[in-house]
Amino acid sequence: MPVEEFVAGWISGAAGLVLGHPFDTVKLLGFFKGMSFPIASIAVVNSVLFGVYSNALLLLTATSHQERRAQPPSYMHIFLAGCTGGFLQAYCLAPFDLIKVRLQNQTEPRAQPGSPRPRYKGPMHCAASIFQEEGPRGLFRGAWALTLRDTPTMGIYFITYEGLCHQYTPEGQNPSSATVLVAGGFAGIASWVAATPLDVIKSRMQMDGLRYKVYRGMLDCMVSSVRQEGLGVFFRGLTINSARAFPVNAVTFLSYEYLLRWWG
Ligand SMILES: C[N+](C)(C)CCCC[C@H](N)C(=O)O
């Protein structure tokens, strides 16, 4: 099983992440606050995504990464491989994403003296508290919504990337850096636009049950969110998600492509 893609996925994900982190934390005062935890988690998650994607294509089309420039796979195969990668990475991402959402929603980090202390002291304490209070399953709260969010949208991600690269690259050649940057950026935007409605629901499910449980399940969360806030609720964060998605995924794909070319 080729492993280069796993390693390239890790490094390129980390590069994209450094750029995207300020967008993720825009609500907080310190822009690069808490970078080490996301860097560690992206190592697992992005390498699973790219590694599984590439190996799924290898199974479906019997071509390696190098051979795929000369013999491009069909869009159906790209989509299926992207969905497989998205599905498996979602399970790895779930506990990390839960901790990120719980910590980012802590609004007391710079509390005045005398006001209540934040519930979680940091990522490790957050993970340990969830584990103690709710058991291992607690760490997967919202995982189902996350899987539904990521499975089809990772298919869209890779189709957009490969489609744009194909469009602007002469037959059989490698795409130029500019093409990779633009195709990666638009792949990020396209997949985030499609993912935003379920992203809203996913985050609400992850925050549910902190004091008492509000939602009976994902469907209940969707219905009551729309009842209370209207259909616009599904587009919460769309602008910031897209603004973040372009640079993050441009850099992710550029470093991924270059690492793989460099290795072989
Ligand atoms: C599938 N979904 C749209 C959620 C993500 C697609 C891009 C993944 C990338 N690591 C990023 O953080 O932007």
Coordinates of C-alpha atoms and ligand atoms in Angstrom, one line a residue:
M1 CA 0.0 0.0 0.0
P2 CA 1.6 3.3 -1.0
V3 CA 2.2 5.4 2.1
E4 CA 3.6 8.6 0.6
E5 CA 0.1 10.0 0.2
F6 CA -0.5 9.6 4.0
V7 CA 2.6 11.5 4.8
A8 CA 2.0 14.2 2.2
G9 CA -1.5 14.5 3.4
W10 CA -0.3 15.1 6.9
I11 CA 2.3 17.8 6.0
S12 CA 0.1 19.6 3.5
G13 CA -2.8 19.6 5.9
A14 CA -0.6 21.2 8.6
A15 CA 0.6 23.9 6.1
G16 CA -3.0 24.8 5.2
L17 CA -4.0 24.7 8.8
V18 CA -1.5 27.3 9.9
L19 CA -3.1 29.7 7.4
G20 CA -6.6 28.8 8.4
H21 CA -6.3 28.9 12.1
P22 CA -6.9 32.7 12.5
F23 CA -10.2 32.3 10.7
D24 CA -11.2 29.5 13.0
T25 CA -10.4 31.5 16.1
V26 CA -11.6 34.9 14.8
K27 CA -13.9 35.2 17.9
L28 CA -10.9 34.9 20.3
L29 CA -8.3 37.5 21.0
G30 CA -5.1 35.5 20.4
F31 CA -5.1 34.5 16.7
F32 CA -2.6 31.6 17.0
K33 CA -3.8 30.6 20.4
G34 CA -4.1 26.8 20.7
M35 CA -2.2 25.8 17.5
S36 CA -0.5 22.7 18.8
F37 CA -3.7 20.7 19.3
P38 CA -5.0 21.3 15.8
I39 CA -1.6 20.5 14.3
A40 CA -1.5 17.2 16.1
S41 CA -5.0 16.4 15.0
I42 CA -4.5 17.3 11.3
A43 CA -1.6 14.9 11.2
V44 CA -4.1 12.0 11.7
V45 CA -7.1 13.4 9.9
N46 CA -5.5 14.8 6.7
S47 CA -3.3 11.8 6.2
V48 CA -6.2 9.5 6.5
L49 CA -8.2 11.6 4.0
F50 CA -5.4 11.8 1.3
G51 CA -4.1 8.3 2.0
V52 CA -7.5 6.6 1.8
Y53 CA -8.5 8.7 -1.3
S54 CA -5.4 7.7 -3.2
N55 CA -5.5 4.1 -2.2
A56 CA -9.3 3.9 -3.0
L57 CA -8.4 5.3 -6.5
L58 CA -5.7 2.6 -6.8
L59 CA -8.3 -0.1 -6.0
L60 CA -10.9 1.4 -8.4
T61 CA -8.6 2.2 -11.3
A62 CA -5.4 0.3 -10.8
T63 CA -3.3 3.4 -11.3
S64 CA -0.8 5.0 -8.9
H65 CA -0.6 8.7 -8.2
Q66 CA 2.1 9.1 -10.9
E67 CA 0.2 7.2 -13.5
R68 CA -3.0 9.2 -13.0
R69 CA -1.7 12.2 -14.9
A70 CA -1.4 10.2 -18.1
Q71 CA -4.5 8.1 -17.4
P72 CA -6.9 10.3 -15.6
P73 CA -9.6 8.4 -13.6
S74 CA -13.3 9.0 -14.3
Y75 CA -15.1 11.6 -12.3
M76 CA -17.3 8.8 -10.8
H77 CA -14.2 7.1 -9.5
I78 CA -12.8 10.4 -8.1
F79 CA -16.1 11.1 -6.4
L80 CA -16.3 7.6 -4.9
A81 CA -12.7 7.7 -3.7
G82 CA -13.3 11.2 -2.2
C83 CA -16.4 10.0 -0.4
T84 CA -14.5 7.0 1.0
G85 CA -11.7 9.2 2.3
G86 CA -14.3 11.7 3.7
F87 CA -16.2 9.0 5.5
L88 CA -13.1 7.5 7.2
Q89 CA -11.5 10.8 8.1
A90 CA -14.8 12.0 9.7
Y91 CA -14.5 9.2 12.3
C92 CA -10.9 10.2 13.1
L93 CA -11.8 13.9 13.1
A94 CA -14.9 13.5 15.4
P95 CA -13.2 13.6 18.8
F96 CA -10.8 16.3 17.8
D97 CA -13.5 18.4 16.3
L98 CA -15.7 18.0 19.3
I99 CA -12.9 19.3 21.6
K100 CA -12.2 22.2 19.2
V101 CA -15.9 23.2 19.2
R102 CA -16.3 22.9 22.9
L103 CA -13.1 25.0 23.6
Q104 CA -14.0 27.6 21.0
N105 CA -17.4 28.0 22.6
Q106 CA -15.9 28.7 25.9
T107 CA -16.5 32.4 26.3
E108 CA -14.8 32.8 29.7
P109 CA -11.1 32.5 28.8
R110 CA -10.4 36.1 29.7
A111 CA -12.9 36.3 32.5
Q112 CA -12.7 39.1 35.1
P113 CA -11.7 38.0 38.6
G114 CA -14.6 36.6 40.5
S115 CA -16.5 35.4 37.4
P116 CA -17.0 31.7 36.8
R117 CA -13.9 29.7 35.7
P118 CA -14.0 28.1 32.2
R119 CA -15.2 24.6 32.3
Y120 CA -12.2 23.1 30.4
K121 CA -8.6 24.1 31.0
G122 CA -7.4 23.0 27.6
P123 CA -7.7 20.2 25.0
M124 CA -6.4 17.3 27.2
H125 CA -8.5 18.4 30.2
C126 CA -11.5 18.7 27.9
A127 CA -11.0 15.2 26.5
A128 CA -10.5 13.7 29.9
S129 CA -13.6 15.4 31.3
I130 CA -15.8 14.3 28.5
F131 CA -14.4 10.7 28.9
Q132 CA -15.1 10.7 32.6
E133 CA -18.5 12.3 32.4
E134 CA -19.9 10.4 29.4
G135 CA -17.5 7.6 28.6
P136 CA -15.8 6.9 25.3
R137 CA -19.0 7.4 23.3
G138 CA -19.2 10.9 24.6
L139 CA -16.1 11.8 22.6
F140 CA -18.1 10.9 19.5
R141 CA -21.0 13.2 20.1
G142 CA -22.0 14.8 16.8
A143 CA -20.0 12.2 14.8
W144 CA -22.9 11.1 12.8
A145 CA -23.7 14.7 11.6
L146 CA -20.0 15.1 10.9
T147 CA -19.9 11.9 8.8
L148 CA -22.9 13.1 6.8
R149 CA -21.3 16.5 6.4
D150 CA -18.0 15.1 5.1
T151 CA -18.8 12.0 3.0
P152 CA -20.4 13.7 0.0
T153 CA -18.6 17.0 0.4
M154 CA -15.2 15.4 0.2
G155 CA -16.3 13.8 -3.1
I156 CA -17.2 17.3 -4.3
Y157 CA -13.8 18.5 -3.0
F158 CA -11.7 16.1 -5.1
I159 CA -14.0 16.4 -8.2
T160 CA -13.6 20.2 -8.2
Y161 CA -9.9 20.0 -7.7
E162 CA -9.2 17.3 -10.3
G163 CA -11.8 18.9 -12.7
L164 CA -10.2 22.4 -12.6
C165 CA -6.6 21.0 -12.8
H166 CA -7.7 18.9 -15.9
Q167 CA -9.3 21.9 -17.5
Y168 CA -6.3 24.2 -17.3
T169 CA -3.5 21.6 -17.9
P170 CA -2.2 20.4 -21.2
E171 CA -2.7 16.6 -21.7
G172 CA -0.4 14.4 -19.8
Q173 CA 1.4 17.3 -18.0
N174 CA 1.5 18.2 -14.3
P175 CA -0.6 21.2 -13.4
S176 CA 1.3 24.4 -12.8
S177 CA 1.6 25.9 -9.3
A178 CA -0.9 28.6 -10.1
T179 CA -3.4 26.0 -11.4
V180 CA -2.9 23.9 -8.2
L181 CA -3.4 26.9 -6.0
V182 CA -6.6 28.1 -7.8
A183 CA -8.1 24.6 -8.1
G184 CA -7.3 23.8 -4.5
G185 CA -8.8 27.1 -3.4
F186 CA -12.0 26.5 -5.3
A187 CA -12.2 22.9 -4.2
G188 CA -12.2 24.2 -0.6
I189 CA -14.9 26.8 -1.3
A190 CA -17.2 24.3 -3.3
S191 CA -17.0 21.7 -0.6
W192 CA -17.5 24.2 2.3
V193 CA -20.5 25.7 0.6
A194 CA -22.1 22.3 0.3
A195 CA -21.0 21.4 3.9
T196 CA -22.2 24.5 5.7
P197 CA -25.8 23.4 6.4
L198 CA -24.7 20.2 8.1
D199 CA -21.8 22.0 9.7
V200 CA -24.2 24.2 11.7
I201 CA -26.2 21.2 12.8
K202 CA -23.0 19.2 13.7
S203 CA -21.7 22.0 15.9
R204 CA -25.1 22.3 17.7
M205 CA -25.1 18.6 18.3
Q206 CA -21.6 18.8 19.7
M207 CA -22.6 21.5 22.1
D208 CA -25.8 19.8 23.2
G209 CA -26.0 18.1 26.5
L210 CA -23.5 20.3 28.3
R211 CA -25.9 21.2 31.0
Y212 CA -29.1 19.5 29.8
K213 CA -30.0 17.9 26.5
V214 CA -31.9 20.1 24.1
Y215 CA -32.2 17.9 21.0
R216 CA -33.6 14.4 20.7
G217 CA -31.4 13.8 17.7
M218 CA -30.0 15.3 14.5
L219 CA -33.4 15.6 12.8
D220 CA -34.9 17.3 15.9
C221 CA -32.0 19.7 15.9
M222 CA -32.6 20.6 12.2
V223 CA -36.3 21.0 12.7
S224 CA -36.1 23.1 15.8
S225 CA -33.3 25.3 14.4
V226 CA -35.3 26.1 11.3
R227 CA -38.5 26.7 13.4
Q228 CA -36.7 29.2 15.6
E229 CA -34.3 30.9 13.2
G230 CA -35.7 30.2 9.7
L231 CA -34.0 28.6 6.8
G232 CA -31.1 31.1 7.0
V233 CA -29.8 29.1 9.9
F234 CA -28.3 26.6 7.3
F235 CA -26.1 29.4 5.9
R236 CA -24.6 30.5 9.2
G237 CA -20.8 31.0 8.8
L238 CA -20.9 30.5 5.0
T239 CA -18.9 33.7 4.3
I240 CA -16.2 32.9 6.9
N241 CA -16.1 29.3 5.9
S242 CA -15.5 30.2 2.2
A243 CA -12.9 33.0 3.1
R244 CA -11.0 30.4 5.1
A245 CA -11.4 27.6 2.6
F246 CA -9.6 29.3 -0.3
P247 CA -6.1 29.9 1.3
V248 CA -6.2 26.8 3.4
N249 CA -7.0 24.4 0.6
A250 CA -4.8 26.2 -2.0
V251 CA -1.8 25.7 0.3
T252 CA -2.9 22.2 1.2
F253 CA -3.0 21.0 -2.4
L254 CA 0.1 22.9 -3.4
S255 CA 2.2 21.3 -0.7
Y256 CA 0.6 17.9 -1.3
E257 CA 1.4 17.9 -5.0
Y258 CA 4.9 19.1 -4.5
L259 CA 5.7 16.6 -1.8
L260 CA 4.6 13.8 -4.0
R261 CA 6.5 15.1 -7.0
W262 CA 9.6 15.5 -4.9
W263 CA 9.4 11.9 -3.6
G264 CA 9.0 10.3 -6.8
Ligands
LIG1 C1 -15.6 18.5 3.7 N1 -15.3 19.9 4.3 C2 -16.0 20.8 3.5 C3 -15.9 19.9 5.6 C4 -13.9 20.1 4.4 C5 -13.1 20.1 3.1 C6 -11.7 20.7 3.3 C7 -10.9 20.2 4.3 C8 -9.8 21.1 4.8 N2 -8.9 20.4 5.7 C9 -10.3 22.4 5.4 O1 -10.3 22.5 6.7 O2 -10.8 23.2 4.8

